[in-house]
Amino acid sequence: MVKVSPSVLTADFLELEGALRQLEAAGTDMLHLDVMDGLFVPNLSFGMPVIESIKKHTRLPLDVHLMIDRPHRYIADFAKAADWLGFHYEAGSPVAETLKQIRELGCKATLTIKPATPAEEIFPYLPLCDMVLVMSVEPGFGGQKFMPSALDKLRALRAEAERQGLSLELEVDGGINAETAPQAAAAGATVLVAGSFLFSAADMGATVRQLQQL
Ligand code: DX5
Ligand code: ZN
């Protein structure tokens, strides 16, 4: 089954507890948390204090997507709350060392690539990853259009993971909806991030189940 990791980026942050209960009731598999620093991406979101509060109020595994410059400076902090901890290949941290540090701190390690980064560039790091996140929009904002070039990257990563004998989760993030989700799953994605699509769904539970059955 495909896993669903909803992004709370567009939620009302004073109603976050309500959003968490709604997502839990809808049967989502984890919770995707987008951390932005206004430097690596042209937007600011939230950081550790909000994530610590969320952790106290949900049992959903936390899937933290760091969009911050030189993320290795903050891995030890975020590892305290994250279950899955991911950073960008392009963000200026030593890639292998940072992936190893995440695992040593007891989290699952996710390596994330922007739309312009070829999948082949990260092939050498796959044995150090529990998950690879392929961005299907430029990181920074919710509600953007899915870039079909992500599909070829998912296929290339799935083939390479099989060649290396790795059981790797492949996550896709940005512009996931009823039309793009089946394409991403067919290309090898096993975790779908969904923000605007899920939060605008008439029946969130039914939508989550449809995505999980892809
Ligand atoms: C974008 C974020 C995404 C985004 C997804 O930088 O990483 O997680 O919030 O939102 P939708 O599903 O609306 O594209
Ligand atoms: Zn994200």
Short mmCIF file of C-alpha atoms and ligand atoms in Angstrom, two decimals:
data_model
loop_
_atom_site.label_atom_id
_atom_site.label_comp_id
_atom_site.label_asym_id
_atom_site.label_seq_id
_atom_site.Cartn_x
_atom_site.Cartn_y
_atom_site.Cartn_z
CA MET A 1 0.00 0.00 0.00
CA VAL A 2 1.08 3.53 -0.76
CA LYS A 3 1.58 5.73 2.32
CA VAL A 4 0.05 9.19 2.64
CA SER A 5 1.97 11.98 4.36
CA PRO A 6 -0.15 15.14 4.54
CA SER A 7 1.54 18.54 4.66
CA VAL A 8 0.06 20.90 7.26
CA LEU A 9 1.64 23.93 5.60
CA THR A 10 -1.73 25.38 4.64
CA ALA A 11 -3.47 24.58 7.94
CA ASP A 12 -4.67 27.23 10.39
CA PHE A 13 -1.95 27.05 13.04
CA LEU A 14 -4.28 28.10 15.83
CA GLU A 15 -6.48 25.15 14.86
CA LEU A 16 -3.64 22.67 14.49
CA GLU A 17 -4.97 20.24 17.06
CA GLY A 18 -8.23 20.02 15.11
CA ALA A 19 -6.26 19.39 11.91
CA LEU A 20 -4.27 16.62 13.64
CA ARG A 21 -7.45 14.89 14.85
CA GLN A 22 -8.94 15.22 11.34
CA LEU A 23 -5.84 13.69 9.72
CA GLU A 24 -5.68 10.85 12.27
CA ALA A 25 -9.37 10.09 11.72
CA ALA A 26 -8.75 10.09 7.97
CA GLY A 27 -6.18 7.30 8.44
CA THR A 28 -3.04 9.03 7.19
CA ASP A 29 0.22 7.17 7.67
CA MET A 30 2.46 10.03 8.79
CA LEU A 31 2.61 13.79 8.99
CA HIS A 32 4.77 15.88 6.63
CA LEU A 33 6.30 18.97 8.25
CA ASP A 34 7.84 21.60 5.95
CA VAL A 35 10.59 23.62 7.64
CA MET A 36 11.67 26.70 5.61
CA ASP A 37 14.34 29.25 6.48
CA GLY A 38 13.84 32.08 3.95
CA LEU A 39 17.35 31.40 2.64
CA PHE A 40 17.44 27.96 1.03
CA VAL A 41 13.88 28.66 -0.14
CA PRO A 42 12.18 32.06 -0.56
CA ASN A 43 9.67 31.47 2.23
CA LEU A 44 9.53 31.02 6.01
CA SER A 45 7.39 28.47 7.82
CA PHE A 46 7.99 27.01 11.29
CA GLY A 47 10.74 25.30 13.26
CA MET A 48 11.43 23.21 16.35
CA PRO A 49 8.99 24.79 18.86
CA VAL A 50 6.01 24.05 16.61
CA ILE A 51 7.25 20.53 15.81
CA GLU A 52 7.81 19.77 19.51
CA SER A 53 4.23 20.84 20.24
CA ILE A 54 2.88 18.73 17.39
CA LYS A 55 4.81 15.71 18.68
CA LYS A 56 3.11 16.04 22.08
CA HIS A 57 -0.31 15.97 20.46
CA THR A 58 -0.14 13.14 17.93
CA ARG A 59 1.09 9.57 17.55
CA LEU A 60 1.47 9.93 13.78
CA PRO A 61 5.11 9.45 12.72
CA LEU A 62 6.64 12.85 11.92
CA ASP A 63 8.13 13.18 8.42
CA VAL A 64 10.28 16.33 8.64
CA HIS A 65 11.29 18.03 5.36
CA LEU A 66 14.08 20.51 6.07
CA MET A 67 14.34 23.26 3.46
CA ILE A 68 17.13 25.08 5.24
CA ASP A 69 20.68 26.13 4.40
CA ARG A 70 23.49 23.89 5.73
CA PRO A 71 21.04 21.66 7.62
CA HIS A 72 23.75 19.63 9.40
CA ARG A 73 23.88 22.50 11.92
CA TYR A 74 20.39 21.56 13.16
CA ILE A 75 20.17 17.77 12.71
CA ALA A 76 20.65 17.04 16.43
CA ASP A 77 17.73 19.36 17.32
CA PHE A 78 15.26 18.06 14.77
CA ALA A 79 16.19 14.42 15.44
CA LYS A 80 14.69 14.77 18.91
CA ALA A 81 11.20 15.03 17.43
CA ALA A 82 11.39 13.55 13.93
CA ASP A 83 10.79 9.93 12.96
CA TRP A 84 11.82 10.52 9.35
CA LEU A 85 14.33 13.35 8.95
CA GLY A 86 15.16 14.68 5.50
CA PHE A 87 17.36 17.41 4.11
CA HIS A 88 18.19 18.73 0.66
CA TYR A 89 21.16 17.37 -1.30
CA GLU A 90 21.68 20.94 -2.61
CA ALA A 91 21.68 22.67 0.79
CA GLY A 92 25.43 22.70 1.45
CA SER A 93 25.84 19.95 4.06
CA PRO A 94 28.23 16.99 3.79
CA VAL A 95 25.77 14.46 2.38
CA ALA A 96 27.11 11.11 3.59
CA GLU A 97 28.04 12.39 7.05
CA THR A 98 24.66 14.02 7.54
CA LEU A 99 22.75 10.90 6.45
CA LYS A 100 24.86 8.79 8.84
CA GLN A 101 24.28 11.24 11.69
CA ILE A 102 20.51 11.07 11.19
CA ARG A 103 20.58 7.26 11.46
CA GLU A 104 22.90 7.33 14.47
CA LEU A 105 20.40 9.60 16.23
CA GLY A 106 17.71 6.95 15.71
CA CYS A 107 15.76 8.52 12.84
CA LYS A 108 15.12 7.28 9.33
CA ALA A 109 17.21 9.28 6.86
CA THR A 110 15.66 10.99 3.83
CA LEU A 111 17.69 12.63 1.06
CA THR A 112 15.71 15.19 -0.95
CA ILE A 113 16.34 16.52 -4.46
CA LYS A 114 15.03 19.65 -6.18
CA PRO A 115 13.50 19.49 -9.69
CA ALA A 116 16.78 20.51 -11.39
CA THR A 117 18.92 17.82 -9.71
CA PRO A 118 19.39 14.63 -11.76
CA ALA A 119 18.52 11.43 -9.89
CA GLU A 120 21.86 9.90 -10.94
CA GLU A 121 23.76 12.38 -8.77
CA ILE A 122 22.51 10.75 -5.58
CA PHE A 123 22.90 7.09 -6.63
CA PRO A 124 26.13 6.73 -4.56
CA TYR A 125 24.26 7.78 -1.39
CA LEU A 126 21.29 5.39 -1.69
CA PRO A 127 22.72 2.77 0.73
CA LEU A 128 22.75 5.49 3.43
CA CYS A 129 19.11 6.47 2.80
CA ASP A 130 15.87 5.02 4.15
CA MET A 131 13.90 7.26 1.82
CA VAL A 132 14.50 9.58 -1.13
CA LEU A 133 12.18 12.56 -1.58
CA VAL A 134 11.75 13.71 -5.18
CA MET A 135 10.38 17.26 -5.33
CA SER A 136 7.77 17.64 -8.07
CA VAL A 137 7.59 21.43 -7.58
CA GLU A 138 10.22 24.02 -6.68
CA PRO A 139 10.33 23.84 -2.87
CA GLY A 140 8.96 26.81 -0.95
CA PHE A 141 5.20 26.92 -1.48
CA GLY A 142 2.15 24.68 -1.40
CA GLY A 143 -0.46 24.64 -4.15
CA GLN A 144 1.87 24.50 -7.18
CA LYS A 145 1.54 22.41 -10.35
CA PHE A 146 3.14 18.94 -10.53
CA MET A 147 6.22 18.75 -12.77
CA PRO A 148 6.05 15.52 -14.85
CA SER A 149 9.87 15.35 -14.97
CA ALA A 150 9.63 13.91 -11.43
CA LEU A 151 8.20 10.69 -12.92
CA ASP A 152 11.38 9.80 -14.83
CA LYS A 153 13.41 10.46 -11.69
CA LEU A 154 11.19 8.16 -9.63
CA ARG A 155 11.56 5.41 -12.26
CA ALA A 156 15.35 5.86 -12.35
CA LEU A 157 15.61 5.75 -8.54
CA ARG A 158 13.36 2.69 -8.26
CA ALA A 159 15.43 0.85 -10.88
CA GLU A 160 18.71 1.81 -9.21
CA ALA A 161 17.45 0.84 -5.73
CA GLU A 162 16.52 -2.59 -7.14
CA ARG A 163 19.89 -2.89 -8.85
CA GLN A 164 21.62 -2.14 -5.53
CA GLY A 165 19.27 -4.53 -3.67
CA LEU A 166 17.89 -1.78 -1.41
CA SER A 167 14.36 -1.51 -0.01
CA LEU A 168 14.03 2.23 -0.28
CA GLU A 169 10.93 4.35 0.27
CA LEU A 170 10.40 6.84 -2.56
CA GLU A 171 8.46 9.95 -1.63
CA VAL A 172 7.10 12.59 -3.96
CA ASP A 173 6.10 16.09 -2.88
CA GLY A 174 4.28 18.88 -4.68
CA GLY A 175 1.13 19.08 -6.79
CA ILE A 176 -0.16 15.61 -5.85
CA ASN A 177 -3.85 15.21 -6.74
CA ALA A 178 -6.28 12.66 -8.20
CA GLU A 179 -4.59 12.87 -11.59
CA THR A 180 -0.90 12.98 -10.60
CA ALA A 181 -0.98 10.53 -7.66
CA PRO A 182 -1.61 7.43 -9.86
CA GLN A 183 1.20 8.52 -12.21
CA ALA A 184 3.62 8.92 -9.29
CA ALA A 185 2.65 5.55 -7.77
CA ALA A 186 3.05 3.82 -11.15
CA ALA A 187 6.52 5.38 -11.45
CA GLY A 188 7.58 3.84 -8.13
CA ALA A 189 6.56 6.33 -5.42
CA THR A 190 5.62 4.64 -2.13
CA VAL A 191 4.93 7.79 -0.06
CA LEU A 192 2.73 10.62 -1.36
CA VAL A 193 2.86 14.06 0.23
CA ALA A 194 -0.42 15.91 -0.21
CA GLY A 195 -1.24 19.39 1.01
CA SER A 196 -3.84 21.47 -0.81
CA PHE A 197 -5.49 18.41 -2.43
CA LEU A 198 -6.24 16.68 0.90
CA PHE A 199 -7.28 19.80 2.77
CA SER A 200 -9.74 20.75 0.02
CA ALA A 201 -11.20 17.24 -0.31
CA ALA A 202 -14.90 16.89 0.47
CA ASP A 203 -14.24 13.57 2.27
CA MET A 204 -10.66 13.43 3.55
CA GLY A 205 -10.90 9.81 4.73
CA ALA A 206 -12.16 8.55 1.36
CA THR A 207 -9.45 10.52 -0.44
CA VAL A 208 -6.72 9.09 1.80
CA ARG A 209 -8.00 5.54 1.18
CA GLN A 210 -8.04 6.12 -2.60
CA LEU A 211 -4.41 7.27 -2.48
CA GLN A 212 -3.36 4.34 -0.26
CA GLN A 213 -4.88 1.85 -2.70
CA LEU A 214 -2.90 3.11 -5.70
C1 DX5 B 1 6.63 22.65 -0.84
C2 DX5 B 1 6.39 21.67 0.27
C3 DX5 B 1 5.24 20.75 0.06
C4 DX5 B 1 3.91 21.42 -0.14
C5 DX5 B 1 2.93 20.45 -0.71
O1 DX5 B 1 7.86 23.26 -0.63
O2 DX5 B 1 7.54 20.85 0.42
O3 DX5 B 1 5.20 19.78 1.09
O4 DX5 B 1 3.41 22.00 1.02
O5 DX5 B 1 1.76 21.13 -1.00
P1 DX5 B 1 0.82 20.73 -2.23
O6 DX5 B 1 0.39 19.32 -2.03
O7 DX5 B 1 -0.29 21.71 -2.10
O8 DX5 B 1 1.63 20.92 -3.50
ZN ZN B 2 7.50 19.11 1.74
#
